[in-house]
């Protein structure tokens, strides 16, 4: 896995590597139901108690955006395949 950095910040471009284990939407949904926040994102209570740097939060949010992008690409492929199958009928 390649790690991209700028200064001391590690950017989450590793989510685009073939060996990245993208959490399924079902796993994410289960986590949200149990914890009331996204995986790897601190809860409001944790941030209220411990604080958080904007840099760290930006990196976390970038990772989530990148993961969402991968899910959207996957879903688009599934939709196109379904459309193709519908057209074959």
Coordinates of C-alpha atoms in Angstrom, one line a residue:
X1 CA 0.0 0.0 0.0
X2 CA 1.4 3.4 -0.9
X3 CA 1.0 6.2 1.6
X4 CA 0.8 9.8 0.4
X5 CA 2.0 12.5 2.8
X6 CA 2.3 16.3 2.9
X7 CA 4.4 17.2 5.9
X8 CA 3.3 15.0 8.7
X9 CA -0.2 14.4 7.3
X10 CA -1.0 11.0 5.7
X11 CA -3.5 11.4 3.0
X12 CA -6.0 8.5 2.5
X13 CA -5.4 7.9 -1.2
X14 CA -4.6 4.4 -0.1
X15 CA -8.3 3.7 -0.4
X16 CA -7.8 3.6 -4.2
X17 CA -5.3 0.8 -3.9
X18 CA -6.5 -2.7 -5.1
X19 CA -5.8 -4.3 -1.7
X20 CA -7.9 -1.7 0.3
X21 CA -10.7 -3.4 2.2
X22 CA -13.6 -1.0 1.5
X23 CA -16.2 -1.4 4.2
X24 CA -19.5 -2.5 2.8
X25 CA -22.5 -0.2 3.0
X26 CA -24.2 -2.8 5.2
X27 CA -21.2 -2.7 7.6
X28 CA -21.4 1.0 7.7
X29 CA -25.1 1.0 8.3
X30 CA -24.7 -1.4 11.2
X31 CA -22.0 0.7 12.8
X32 CA -24.1 3.9 12.4
X33 CA -27.1 2.2 14.0
X34 CA -25.0 1.0 17.0
X35 CA -22.8 4.1 17.4
X36 CA -24.8 7.1 15.9
X37 CA -21.8 8.3 13.9
X38 CA -19.6 7.1 11.0
X39 CA -16.8 4.6 11.6
X40 CA -13.4 6.3 12.3
X41 CA -15.2 9.7 12.8
X42 CA -15.2 10.7 16.4
X43 CA -18.6 11.2 18.0
X44 CA -19.8 14.7 19.0
X45 CA -19.2 13.6 22.7
X46 CA -15.6 12.6 22.0
X47 CA -14.9 15.9 20.2
X48 CA -16.6 17.9 22.9
X49 CA -14.4 16.1 25.5
X50 CA -11.1 15.8 23.7
X51 CA -11.3 18.4 20.9
X52 CA -10.0 17.7 17.4
X53 CA -7.7 19.5 15.0
X54 CA -9.3 20.7 11.7
X55 CA -6.5 19.0 9.9
X56 CA -7.2 15.6 11.4
X57 CA -11.0 16.0 10.7
X58 CA -10.3 17.1 7.1
X59 CA -8.2 13.9 6.5
X60 CA -11.0 11.7 8.0
X61 CA -13.6 13.4 5.9
X62 CA -11.5 13.1 2.8
X63 CA -11.2 9.4 3.4
X64 CA -15.0 9.1 3.8
X65 CA -15.5 11.1 0.5
X66 CA -13.1 8.8 -1.3
X67 CA -14.9 5.7 0.1
X68 CA -18.3 7.1 -1.0
X69 CA -16.9 7.8 -4.4
X70 CA -15.8 4.1 -4.7
X71 CA -19.3 3.0 -3.6
X72 CA -20.9 5.4 -6.2
X73 CA -18.7 4.0 -9.0
X74 CA -19.7 0.4 -7.9
X75 CA -23.4 1.4 -7.9
X76 CA -23.2 3.0 -11.3
X77 CA -21.7 -0.2 -12.7
X78 CA -24.5 -2.2 -11.1
X79 CA -27.2 0.1 -12.5
X80 CA -25.7 0.0 -16.0
X81 CA -25.7 -3.8 -15.8
X82 CA -29.3 -3.9 -14.7
X83 CA -30.3 -1.5 -17.5
X84 CA -28.4 -3.8 -19.9
X85 CA -30.3 -6.8 -18.6
X86 CA -33.6 -5.0 -18.9
X87 CA -32.9 -4.1 -22.4
X88 CA -32.1 -7.7 -23.3
X89 CA -35.7 -8.8 -22.3

